[in-house]
Amino acid sequence: MYEPVIGIEIHVQLATRTKMFCSCALSFGEEPNTRTCPVCLAHPGVLPVTNAEAVHFGLMIGLALGCEIAPRSIFHRKNYFYPDSPKAYQISQYDVPLCSGGRLGDVRIHRVHLEEDAAKLVHAGSSGRIHGAESSVVDFNRCGTPLVEIVTEPDLRSAAEAAEFGRLLQATLRRMGVSDVNMEEGSLRVDANVSVRPAGETALGTKTELKNMNSFRFLERGIEAEIARQERVLADGGTVEQETLHFDPVSGSLTSLRSKEEAHDYRYFPEPDLVPLAPTEAMIERAQAALPELPAARAERFERELPPDLARLLAFRTELGDFYEAALEADSSHPRQLANWIVNDLLGALGDREPGETNLDPADFARLVGLVADKQASAGAVRAALPGLLEDGSIEEVIATSSVAEGDELGGIVDRAIADNADAVEKIRAGKDQAIGALVGAVMRETKGRADGGEVQRLIREKLGA
Ligand code: ADP
Ligand code: MG
Ligand code: ZN
């Protein structure tokens, strides 16, 4: 038996107005190389200036994660040669990060630091041949975009836990408004460090690193594949080699990007052109005051009325949580049913939309769920009407067509079921109580589900004197 050990490194593009060390606006798919200046293009003699808003966001993230804020940290140059970096180094933080030693849920945060993003290489392939060779072009719009890197301790023990942690962190950052946190567009980028060790062993095994997964589902599958691979290696008496891997979600295969021997030596040295980062009390207070209620706290609050799984699901999806709270405000008598309806029925009907992108009013939703909870509307009929309601349906019509058969109407239907099912009636009278199912079934078919099962049973027994 082996125990997986996972630590996560997350890069987050900050949603600041301008870049990390120059006044260029951030880019959202503009024409290539239109969001550049001498600083982010690394012309000779230019000087970087630290973006105060990026520091503010960095502090917010550190505080949200319960980190210690360094009274004084500095930037370093991380040297490497590649066309995505015109300076041939990245300005990052090294031995003293802005924030360290926090926690999110059960996972300890090792550090949070500020740095800058690289340019984007576009591989033009054979259509972009220059002198007969395939070529790549560089778009410097992304170069210098503020990044925060968040590094966890190796506290995760399964692929599912890692994905769950990633979703919580994403929800937290989204709620704070410090980033778009869009994995497909690359504003949230996740690397997973994976090792396995024999159960009971306390020393860590050799880790490999899975680069840049672009969805949490792929992250989970990639980690699962890598855990399985390492377990096979160890079970066959081999040793895991330290390397960086790419997971292909289509084929499910892992390929090596680079081995330990090819690891870079970045020759970090202090950035001489920037002053140290020394946040004042006022800066820290301002960052603290800018923090909204975060998903973890919201989940705890929801848990007073809901089971933990349900509470977390609603709290991690800010818009769903908002919808739940708005519905609850309209009718607070059925929190659990509301939450169940949102998670079990609404979520499916939404597809990849958020509730706010549909025509469903939270108060109308609360009214329908209340009618179902009070057994005045049929769950099946409301469920069937949901997709229409999201488009532009009328709630009055749904209420009319889903209202539960009761009183004389239901009495008449039960009478007919009794008349049409002499066999079952005989059996019930002879004491075979299960036979009542056939009668209830007949009533349900007749009402198309618009009847309360308990009430139908009660009526049948009453009428049969059973
Ligand atoms: P590196 O120097 O290779 O970047 P770090 O010690 O900085 O390694 O850790 C990077 C990430 O890898 C962190 O998230 C950390 O929790 C995780 N990590 C470190 N060692 C292991 C291990 N043996 N197994 C799994 N994850 C690990
Ligand atoms: Mg590292
Ligand atoms: Zn610039």
Short mmCIF file of C-alpha atoms and ligand atoms in Angstrom, two decimals:
data_model
loop_
_atom_site.label_atom_id
_atom_site.label_comp_id
_atom_site.label_asym_id
_atom_site.label_seq_id
_atom_site.Cartn_x
_atom_site.Cartn_y
_atom_site.Cartn_z
CA MET A 1 0.00 0.00 0.00
CA TYR A 2 1.26 3.47 -0.90
CA GLU A 3 0.25 6.89 0.33
CA PRO A 4 0.19 9.74 -2.20
CA VAL A 5 1.63 13.12 -1.14
CA ILE A 6 0.81 16.23 -3.15
CA GLY A 7 1.81 19.88 -2.94
CA ILE A 8 0.42 22.56 -5.25
CA GLU A 9 1.97 25.66 -6.82
CA ILE A 10 -0.49 28.16 -8.25
CA HIS A 11 0.21 31.19 -10.42
CA VAL A 12 -2.49 33.83 -10.43
CA GLN A 13 -2.60 36.76 -12.85
CA LEU A 14 -3.69 39.76 -10.84
CA ALA A 15 -6.53 41.89 -12.21
CA THR A 16 -4.71 45.18 -11.73
CA ARG A 17 -5.12 48.09 -14.09
CA THR A 18 -1.48 48.10 -15.15
CA LYS A 19 1.50 45.77 -15.33
CA MET A 20 3.79 44.85 -12.45
CA PHE A 21 6.64 47.26 -13.12
CA CYS A 22 5.40 49.64 -15.84
CA SER A 23 2.27 51.62 -16.67
CA CYS A 24 1.10 49.49 -19.61
CA ALA A 25 -2.54 48.41 -19.35
CA LEU A 26 -3.12 44.66 -18.97
CA SER A 27 -4.08 42.87 -22.16
CA PHE A 28 -7.30 40.99 -22.93
CA GLY A 29 -6.73 39.61 -26.37
CA GLU A 30 -5.72 42.88 -28.07
CA GLU A 31 -3.62 42.96 -31.23
CA PRO A 32 -0.23 41.45 -30.38
CA ASN A 33 2.44 43.87 -29.16
CA THR A 34 0.11 46.81 -28.61
CA ARG A 35 0.38 46.78 -24.81
CA THR A 36 4.10 47.36 -24.48
CA CYS A 37 6.55 50.07 -23.50
CA PRO A 38 10.32 50.40 -23.16
CA VAL A 39 10.16 48.97 -19.60
CA CYS A 40 8.34 45.72 -20.39
CA LEU A 41 10.29 45.38 -23.65
CA ALA A 42 13.52 45.72 -21.65
CA HIS A 43 15.06 48.59 -23.56
CA PRO A 44 18.46 49.62 -22.18
CA GLY A 45 18.48 52.04 -19.27
CA VAL A 46 14.83 51.75 -18.20
CA LEU A 47 13.83 51.33 -14.56
CA PRO A 48 11.00 49.23 -13.09
CA VAL A 49 8.56 50.70 -10.55
CA THR A 50 6.53 48.35 -8.33
CA ASN A 51 2.76 48.45 -8.90
CA ALA A 52 1.08 49.50 -5.63
CA GLU A 53 -2.22 47.83 -6.57
CA ALA A 54 -0.40 44.52 -7.13
CA VAL A 55 1.17 44.82 -3.67
CA HIS A 56 -2.30 45.58 -2.25
CA PHE A 57 -3.75 42.45 -3.93
CA GLY A 58 -0.75 40.40 -2.76
CA LEU A 59 -1.37 41.56 0.80
CA MET A 60 -5.09 40.76 0.51
CA ILE A 61 -4.25 37.23 -0.65
CA GLY A 62 -1.70 36.76 2.13
CA LEU A 63 -4.15 37.96 4.77
CA ALA A 64 -7.01 35.88 3.34
CA LEU A 65 -4.76 32.82 3.68
CA GLY A 66 -3.77 33.73 7.23
CA CYS A 67 -0.13 34.34 6.31
CA GLU A 68 2.52 36.27 8.13
CA ILE A 69 3.38 39.46 6.19
CA ALA A 70 7.12 40.09 5.90
CA PRO A 71 7.97 43.55 7.27
CA ARG A 72 10.62 43.78 4.56
CA SER A 73 11.05 41.61 1.50
CA ILE A 74 13.00 42.20 -1.67
CA PHE A 75 12.75 41.27 -5.34
CA HIS A 76 15.29 39.03 -7.04
CA ARG A 77 16.29 38.45 -10.63
CA LYS A 78 15.64 34.87 -11.76
CA ASN A 79 17.93 34.50 -14.74
CA TYR A 80 17.15 32.36 -17.75
CA PHE A 81 17.43 32.67 -21.51
CA TYR A 82 14.24 32.21 -23.53
CA PRO A 83 12.43 34.40 -26.06
CA ASP A 84 9.48 34.95 -23.70
CA SER A 85 11.65 37.17 -21.49
CA PRO A 86 13.27 40.19 -23.17
CA LYS A 87 15.30 41.00 -20.03
CA ALA A 88 16.55 37.37 -19.89
CA TYR A 89 15.41 37.31 -16.28
CA GLN A 90 12.11 37.37 -14.41
CA ILE A 91 11.70 39.70 -11.47
CA SER A 92 10.43 37.48 -8.67
CA GLN A 93 10.86 36.97 -4.95
CA TYR A 94 13.26 34.41 -3.59
CA ASP A 95 14.42 33.87 -0.02
CA VAL A 96 12.01 36.28 1.66
CA PRO A 97 8.52 36.23 0.13
CA LEU A 98 5.89 38.89 0.84
CA CYS A 99 3.76 36.37 2.78
CA SER A 100 4.50 33.04 4.41
CA GLY A 101 3.06 30.35 6.64
CA GLY A 102 -0.72 30.44 6.16
CA ARG A 103 -3.57 27.99 5.78
CA LEU A 104 -6.61 27.39 3.61
CA GLY A 105 -8.95 24.70 4.94
CA ASP A 106 -6.73 21.86 6.15
CA VAL A 107 -3.87 22.74 3.82
CA ARG A 108 -0.92 24.75 5.04
CA ILE A 109 0.33 27.53 2.77
CA HIS A 110 4.11 27.66 2.51
CA ARG A 111 4.46 31.05 0.85
CA VAL A 112 2.86 33.71 -1.34
CA HIS A 113 5.06 35.96 -3.45
CA LEU A 114 4.84 38.57 -6.19
CA GLU A 115 6.43 38.29 -9.61
CA GLU A 116 5.80 39.11 -13.27
CA ASP A 117 4.47 37.03 -16.16
CA ALA A 118 6.42 36.26 -19.33
CA ALA A 119 5.48 37.04 -22.94
CA LYS A 120 3.43 34.58 -24.96
CA LEU A 121 5.06 32.52 -27.67
CA VAL A 122 2.85 31.68 -30.63
CA HIS A 123 4.13 28.71 -32.55
CA ALA A 124 3.34 29.55 -36.14
CA GLY A 125 4.29 26.08 -37.39
CA SER A 126 4.80 25.37 -41.06
CA SER A 127 2.58 28.28 -42.10
CA GLY A 128 5.07 30.68 -40.55
CA ARG A 129 8.25 29.43 -42.19
CA ILE A 130 11.19 31.80 -42.21
CA HIS A 131 14.10 30.76 -44.42
CA GLY A 132 12.43 27.38 -44.71
CA ALA A 133 12.28 26.73 -40.97
CA GLU A 134 9.17 26.54 -38.82
CA SER A 135 8.98 29.62 -36.66
CA SER A 136 7.47 31.08 -33.53
CA VAL A 137 6.46 34.67 -32.91
CA VAL A 138 6.39 36.57 -29.64
CA ASP A 139 3.47 38.61 -28.28
CA PHE A 140 4.76 40.86 -25.49
CA ASN A 141 1.29 42.01 -24.33
CA ARG A 142 1.35 39.51 -21.44
CA CYS A 143 4.97 40.31 -20.55
CA GLY A 144 5.10 41.98 -17.14
CA THR A 145 1.54 41.10 -16.07
CA PRO A 146 1.50 40.92 -12.24
CA LEU A 147 1.50 37.40 -10.85
CA VAL A 148 1.12 36.01 -7.39
CA GLU A 149 2.58 32.56 -6.78
CA ILE A 150 0.98 30.55 -4.00
CA VAL A 151 2.83 27.45 -2.77
CA THR A 152 1.28 24.88 -0.42
CA GLU A 153 3.00 22.50 1.94
CA PRO A 154 2.80 18.85 0.80
CA ASP A 155 -0.40 18.31 2.79
CA LEU A 156 -2.71 16.84 0.17
CA ARG A 157 -3.26 13.08 0.12
CA SER A 158 -5.29 12.37 -3.01
CA ALA A 159 -6.03 13.74 -6.46
CA ALA A 160 -9.59 14.55 -5.37
CA GLU A 161 -8.33 16.50 -2.36
CA ALA A 162 -5.98 18.46 -4.60
CA ALA A 163 -8.79 19.38 -6.99
CA GLU A 164 -11.06 20.30 -4.09
CA PHE A 165 -8.35 22.52 -2.63
CA GLY A 166 -7.82 24.15 -6.02
CA ARG A 167 -11.53 24.89 -6.33
CA LEU A 168 -11.63 26.43 -2.86
CA LEU A 169 -8.62 28.60 -3.63
CA GLN A 170 -10.14 29.63 -6.97
CA ALA A 171 -13.46 30.51 -5.30
CA THR A 172 -11.60 32.48 -2.63
CA LEU A 173 -9.60 34.52 -5.14
CA ARG A 174 -12.64 35.08 -7.32
CA ARG A 175 -14.65 36.32 -4.36
CA MET A 176 -11.86 38.76 -3.49
CA GLY A 177 -11.90 40.15 -7.01
CA VAL A 178 -8.11 40.06 -7.31
CA SER A 179 -8.03 37.86 -10.44
CA ASP A 180 -10.23 36.42 -13.18
CA VAL A 181 -9.00 32.96 -12.06
CA ASN A 182 -9.83 31.47 -15.45
CA MET A 183 -7.82 28.27 -15.97
CA GLU A 184 -8.56 27.96 -19.67
CA GLU A 185 -7.40 31.49 -20.35
CA GLY A 186 -4.39 31.03 -18.11
CA SER A 187 -5.16 33.61 -15.43
CA LEU A 188 -5.00 30.70 -12.95
CA ARG A 189 -2.28 28.12 -13.59
CA VAL A 190 -1.76 25.08 -11.45
CA ASP A 191 1.30 22.82 -11.09
CA ALA A 192 1.06 19.71 -8.95
CA ASN A 193 4.00 18.08 -7.17
CA VAL A 194 3.37 14.39 -6.65
CA SER A 195 5.12 11.65 -4.72
CA VAL A 196 4.10 8.37 -3.13
CA ARG A 197 5.52 6.55 -0.11
CA PRO A 198 4.86 3.22 1.59
CA ALA A 199 1.94 3.55 4.04
CA GLY A 200 3.27 4.40 7.49
CA GLU A 201 6.50 5.96 6.15
CA THR A 202 7.05 9.54 7.34
CA ALA A 203 9.88 10.61 5.02
CA LEU A 204 8.77 12.08 1.69
CA GLY A 205 9.34 10.17 -1.54
CA THR A 206 10.93 11.70 -4.64
CA LYS A 207 8.46 14.04 -6.31
CA THR A 208 7.63 14.78 -9.91
CA GLU A 209 5.97 17.95 -11.13
CA LEU A 210 2.91 18.07 -13.39
CA LYS A 211 2.91 21.33 -15.30
CA ASN A 212 0.11 23.69 -16.08
CA MET A 213 -3.11 21.74 -15.99
CA ASN A 214 -5.89 23.83 -17.51
CA SER A 215 -8.89 22.51 -15.61
CA PHE A 216 -9.41 20.96 -12.18
CA ARG A 217 -10.86 17.84 -13.79
CA PHE A 218 -7.64 17.39 -15.80
CA LEU A 219 -5.60 18.18 -12.71
CA GLU A 220 -7.37 15.39 -10.85
CA ARG A 221 -6.97 12.92 -13.70
CA GLY A 222 -3.32 13.89 -14.23
CA ILE A 223 -2.47 13.41 -10.56
CA GLU A 224 -4.33 10.09 -10.52
CA ALA A 225 -2.36 8.89 -13.54
CA GLU A 226 0.94 10.00 -11.99
CA ILE A 227 0.17 8.34 -8.64
CA ALA A 228 -0.63 5.11 -10.48
CA ARG A 229 2.59 5.38 -12.53
CA GLN A 230 4.78 5.95 -9.45
CA GLU A 231 3.11 3.08 -7.60
CA ARG A 232 3.85 0.76 -10.52
CA VAL A 233 7.48 1.91 -10.63
CA LEU A 234 7.94 1.27 -6.90
CA ALA A 235 6.01 -2.01 -6.95
CA ASP A 236 8.33 -3.21 -9.73
CA GLY A 237 11.33 -2.45 -7.51
CA GLY A 238 12.30 0.71 -9.40
CA THR A 239 12.88 4.26 -8.18
CA VAL A 240 10.96 7.39 -9.13
CA GLU A 241 13.10 9.91 -10.98
CA GLN A 242 12.71 13.60 -10.26
CA GLU A 243 11.30 15.15 -13.42
CA THR A 244 8.77 17.58 -14.86
CA LEU A 245 5.88 15.97 -16.68
CA HIS A 246 3.11 16.95 -19.05
CA PHE A 247 -0.27 15.21 -18.80
CA ASP A 248 -2.24 14.89 -22.03
CA PRO A 249 -5.92 14.76 -21.04
CA VAL A 250 -6.95 13.34 -24.40
CA SER A 251 -4.72 10.26 -24.40
CA GLY A 252 -4.31 10.16 -20.60
CA SER A 253 -0.54 9.82 -21.08
CA LEU A 254 2.32 11.46 -19.20
CA THR A 255 5.41 12.67 -21.03
CA SER A 256 8.65 13.98 -19.57
CA LEU A 257 9.44 17.65 -20.22
CA ARG A 258 12.73 17.72 -18.39
CA SER A 259 14.71 15.62 -15.95
CA LYS A 260 16.63 16.63 -12.84
CA GLU A 261 19.85 16.93 -14.89
CA GLU A 262 18.19 19.48 -17.13
CA ALA A 263 16.91 21.56 -14.19
CA HIS A 264 17.77 25.23 -14.47
CA ASP A 265 20.17 27.11 -12.27
CA TYR A 266 18.57 30.51 -12.14
CA ARG A 267 21.44 32.35 -10.49
CA TYR A 268 19.07 34.40 -8.37
CA PHE A 269 20.46 37.74 -7.24
CA PRO A 270 18.87 40.79 -5.61
CA GLU A 271 17.20 43.19 -8.06
CA PRO A 272 19.28 46.35 -7.74
CA ASP A 273 16.73 48.59 -9.45
CA LEU A 274 13.88 48.14 -6.95
CA VAL A 275 13.52 49.32 -3.38
CA PRO A 276 12.61 46.70 -0.77
CA LEU A 277 8.94 45.98 -0.20
CA ALA A 278 8.07 47.22 3.29
CA PRO A 279 4.28 47.31 3.78
CA THR A 280 3.16 49.92 6.31
CA GLU A 281 0.51 49.31 8.98
CA ALA A 282 -1.87 51.42 6.91
CA MET A 283 -1.31 49.27 3.81
CA ILE A 284 -1.98 46.09 5.79
CA GLU A 285 -5.10 47.56 7.39
CA ARG A 286 -6.40 48.67 4.01
CA ALA A 287 -5.85 45.16 2.60
CA GLN A 288 -7.58 43.60 5.60
CA ALA A 289 -10.54 45.97 5.27
CA ALA A 290 -10.89 45.09 1.57
CA LEU A 291 -11.52 41.41 2.31
CA PRO A 292 -15.13 40.27 1.79
CA GLU A 293 -16.63 37.22 3.51
CA LEU A 294 -14.61 34.37 2.02
CA PRO A 295 -16.01 31.04 0.80
CA ALA A 296 -14.58 29.04 3.72
CA ALA A 297 -16.30 31.33 6.23
CA ARG A 298 -19.45 31.36 4.14
CA ALA A 299 -19.48 27.55 4.08
CA GLU A 300 -19.24 27.53 7.88
CA ARG A 301 -22.15 29.93 8.09
CA PHE A 302 -24.22 27.81 5.67
CA GLU A 303 -23.35 24.72 7.71
CA ARG A 304 -25.54 25.97 10.53
CA GLU A 305 -28.49 25.04 8.35
CA LEU A 306 -27.06 22.63 5.80
CA PRO A 307 -24.97 19.45 5.69
CA PRO A 308 -21.28 20.25 5.05
CA ASP A 309 -21.16 18.97 1.45
CA LEU A 310 -24.12 21.07 0.42
CA ALA A 311 -22.87 24.10 2.33
CA ARG A 312 -19.47 23.93 0.68
CA LEU A 313 -20.84 23.47 -2.81
CA LEU A 314 -22.98 26.59 -2.47
CA ALA A 315 -20.27 28.62 -0.75
CA PHE A 316 -17.55 27.75 -3.28
CA ARG A 317 -19.71 28.84 -6.22
CA THR A 318 -20.24 32.46 -5.28
CA GLU A 319 -23.14 33.00 -7.70
CA LEU A 320 -24.94 29.86 -6.54
CA GLY A 321 -24.41 30.93 -2.94
CA ASP A 322 -25.79 34.38 -3.76
CA PHE A 323 -28.82 32.77 -5.42
CA TYR A 324 -29.37 30.55 -2.37
CA GLU A 325 -29.20 33.53 -0.03
CA ALA A 326 -31.53 35.62 -2.19
CA ALA A 327 -34.04 32.74 -2.30
CA LEU A 328 -33.71 32.29 1.45
CA GLU A 329 -34.39 35.96 1.94
CA ALA A 330 -37.70 35.56 0.09
CA ASP A 331 -38.69 32.46 2.06
CA SER A 332 -36.50 31.26 4.90
CA SER A 333 -38.64 28.31 5.97
CA HIS A 334 -37.00 25.56 3.89
CA PRO A 335 -33.23 26.11 3.72
CA ARG A 336 -32.37 22.47 3.26
CA GLN A 337 -34.92 21.82 0.54
CA LEU A 338 -33.82 25.02 -1.22
CA ALA A 339 -30.19 23.97 -1.14
CA ASN A 340 -31.05 20.48 -2.36
CA TRP A 341 -33.10 21.85 -5.21
CA ILE A 342 -30.31 24.20 -6.23
CA VAL A 343 -27.64 21.52 -6.18
CA ASN A 344 -29.67 18.56 -7.48
CA ASP A 345 -31.94 20.22 -10.01
CA LEU A 346 -31.08 23.82 -10.77
CA LEU A 347 -27.37 23.13 -11.29
CA GLY A 348 -28.10 20.56 -14.00
CA ALA A 349 -30.63 22.79 -15.73
CA LEU A 350 -28.13 25.68 -15.69
CA GLY A 351 -25.47 23.85 -17.69
CA ASP A 352 -22.50 26.21 -17.74
CA ARG A 353 -24.55 29.33 -17.02
CA GLU A 354 -24.73 31.12 -13.69
CA PRO A 355 -28.20 31.74 -12.20
CA GLY A 356 -27.85 35.47 -12.93
CA GLU A 357 -27.55 34.71 -16.66
CA THR A 358 -31.08 33.22 -16.72
CA ASN A 359 -34.56 34.63 -16.17
CA LEU A 360 -35.11 32.68 -12.98
CA ASP A 361 -35.96 34.90 -10.05
CA PRO A 362 -34.68 33.59 -6.69
CA ALA A 363 -37.94 34.57 -4.97
CA ASP A 364 -39.98 32.60 -7.56
CA PHE A 365 -37.68 29.63 -7.06
CA ALA A 366 -38.15 29.84 -3.29
CA ARG A 367 -41.92 29.95 -3.77
CA LEU A 368 -41.91 26.78 -5.92
CA VAL A 369 -39.64 24.90 -3.52
CA GLY A 370 -41.89 26.02 -0.66
CA LEU A 371 -44.97 24.69 -2.47
CA VAL A 372 -43.23 21.35 -3.03
CA ALA A 373 -42.04 21.23 0.59
CA ASP A 374 -45.59 21.92 1.77
CA LYS A 375 -46.84 19.21 -0.57
CA GLN A 376 -48.91 21.63 -2.60
CA ALA A 377 -46.91 21.23 -5.79
CA SER A 378 -45.54 18.06 -7.31
CA ALA A 379 -41.77 17.77 -7.30
CA GLY A 380 -41.76 15.96 -10.63
CA ALA A 381 -43.81 18.63 -12.35
CA VAL A 382 -41.69 21.49 -10.97
CA ARG A 383 -38.52 19.67 -11.99
CA ALA A 384 -39.82 19.23 -15.51
CA ALA A 385 -40.76 22.91 -15.72
CA LEU A 386 -37.36 24.23 -14.52
CA PRO A 387 -35.57 24.46 -17.90
CA GLY A 388 -38.47 26.50 -19.29
CA LEU A 389 -38.45 28.77 -16.26
CA LEU A 390 -34.77 29.52 -16.81
CA GLU A 391 -35.58 30.74 -20.32
CA ASP A 392 -38.62 32.90 -19.78
CA GLY A 393 -41.28 30.69 -18.28
CA SER A 394 -44.20 31.90 -16.23
CA ILE A 395 -44.19 30.82 -12.62
CA GLU A 396 -48.00 31.09 -12.44
CA GLU A 397 -48.28 28.54 -15.22
CA VAL A 398 -45.84 26.20 -13.48
CA ILE A 399 -47.80 26.50 -10.26
CA ALA A 400 -51.05 25.75 -12.09
CA THR A 401 -49.68 22.69 -13.89
CA SER A 402 -47.80 21.29 -10.93
CA SER A 403 -50.40 21.77 -8.24
CA VAL A 404 -50.94 18.57 -6.37
CA ALA A 405 -54.18 16.68 -6.78
CA GLU A 406 -55.98 16.74 -3.47
CA GLY A 407 -59.43 16.85 -1.89
CA ASP A 408 -62.32 15.68 -4.09
CA GLU A 409 -60.13 15.41 -7.19
CA LEU A 410 -57.72 13.02 -5.49
CA GLY A 411 -60.58 11.19 -3.77
CA GLY A 412 -62.18 10.49 -7.14
CA ILE A 413 -58.94 9.23 -8.63
CA VAL A 414 -58.36 6.93 -5.65
CA ASP A 415 -61.93 5.58 -5.96
CA ARG A 416 -61.30 4.76 -9.62
CA ALA A 417 -57.98 3.05 -8.82
CA ILE A 418 -59.76 0.92 -6.25
CA ALA A 419 -62.48 0.02 -8.74
CA ASP A 420 -59.96 -0.82 -11.48
CA ASN A 421 -57.65 -2.98 -9.31
CA ALA A 422 -59.88 -5.57 -7.69
CA ASP A 423 -56.95 -8.01 -7.39
CA ALA A 424 -54.84 -5.64 -5.35
CA VAL A 425 -57.81 -4.65 -3.19
CA GLU A 426 -58.46 -8.32 -2.46
CA LYS A 427 -54.83 -8.83 -1.40
CA ILE A 428 -54.79 -5.75 0.84
CA ARG A 429 -57.96 -6.93 2.52
CA ALA A 430 -56.34 -10.34 2.99
CA GLY A 431 -53.50 -8.61 4.86
CA LYS A 432 -50.89 -8.45 2.06
CA ASP A 433 -50.00 -4.86 2.75
CA GLN A 434 -47.39 -4.59 -0.07
CA ALA A 435 -50.21 -4.81 -2.58
CA ILE A 436 -51.03 -1.20 -1.74
CA GLY A 437 -48.11 -0.26 -4.00
CA ALA A 438 -50.12 -1.21 -7.08
CA LEU A 439 -52.93 1.16 -6.09
CA VAL A 440 -50.56 4.02 -5.26
CA GLY A 441 -48.84 3.42 -8.60
CA ALA A 442 -52.16 3.63 -10.43
CA VAL A 443 -52.99 6.94 -8.75
CA MET A 444 -49.54 8.35 -9.54
CA ARG A 445 -49.90 7.37 -13.20
CA GLU A 446 -53.31 8.94 -13.37
CA THR A 447 -52.10 12.23 -11.77
CA LYS A 448 -48.80 12.15 -13.67
CA GLY A 449 -47.01 12.29 -10.35
CA ARG A 450 -48.99 15.23 -9.04
CA ALA A 451 -49.99 13.54 -5.81
CA ASP A 452 -48.40 13.05 -2.44
CA GLY A 453 -47.62 9.36 -1.93
CA GLY A 454 -48.26 9.42 1.82
CA GLU A 455 -51.60 11.11 1.37
CA VAL A 456 -52.58 8.62 -1.35
CA GLN A 457 -51.76 5.67 0.95
CA ARG A 458 -53.73 7.24 3.77
CA LEU A 459 -56.76 7.72 1.53
CA ILE A 460 -56.62 4.15 0.19
CA ARG A 461 -56.44 2.72 3.70
CA GLU A 462 -59.25 4.94 4.84
CA LYS A 463 -61.47 3.96 1.93
CA LEU A 464 -60.70 0.24 2.30
CA GLY A 465 -60.95 0.36 6.08
CA ALA A 466 -57.57 -1.37 6.06
P1 ADP B 1 11.27 22.84 -5.62
O1 ADP B 1 12.51 23.32 -4.98
O2 ADP B 1 11.43 21.66 -6.50
O3 ADP B 1 10.45 23.92 -6.22
P2 ADP B 1 9.82 23.00 -3.19
O4 ADP B 1 10.36 22.45 -1.94
O5 ADP B 1 9.89 24.48 -3.43
O6 ADP B 1 10.41 22.23 -4.42
O7 ADP B 1 8.31 22.58 -3.25
C1 ADP B 1 7.53 22.88 -4.33
C2 ADP B 1 6.17 22.24 -4.11
O8 ADP B 1 6.29 20.84 -4.04
C3 ADP B 1 5.48 22.64 -2.83
O9 ADP B 1 4.10 22.78 -3.07
C4 ADP B 1 5.73 21.48 -1.90
O10 ADP B 1 4.68 21.32 -0.98
C5 ADP B 1 5.73 20.32 -2.86
N1 ADP B 1 6.58 19.19 -2.45
C6 ADP B 1 7.82 19.24 -1.97
N2 ADP B 1 8.30 18.01 -1.74
C7 ADP B 1 7.31 17.15 -2.10
C8 ADP B 1 7.18 15.72 -2.12
N3 ADP B 1 8.18 14.91 -1.75
N4 ADP B 1 6.02 15.19 -2.55
C9 ADP B 1 5.02 15.99 -2.97
N5 ADP B 1 5.08 17.31 -2.97
C10 ADP B 1 6.20 17.90 -2.55
MG MG B 2 9.48 25.86 -6.39
ZN ZN B 3 5.12 48.27 -20.32
#
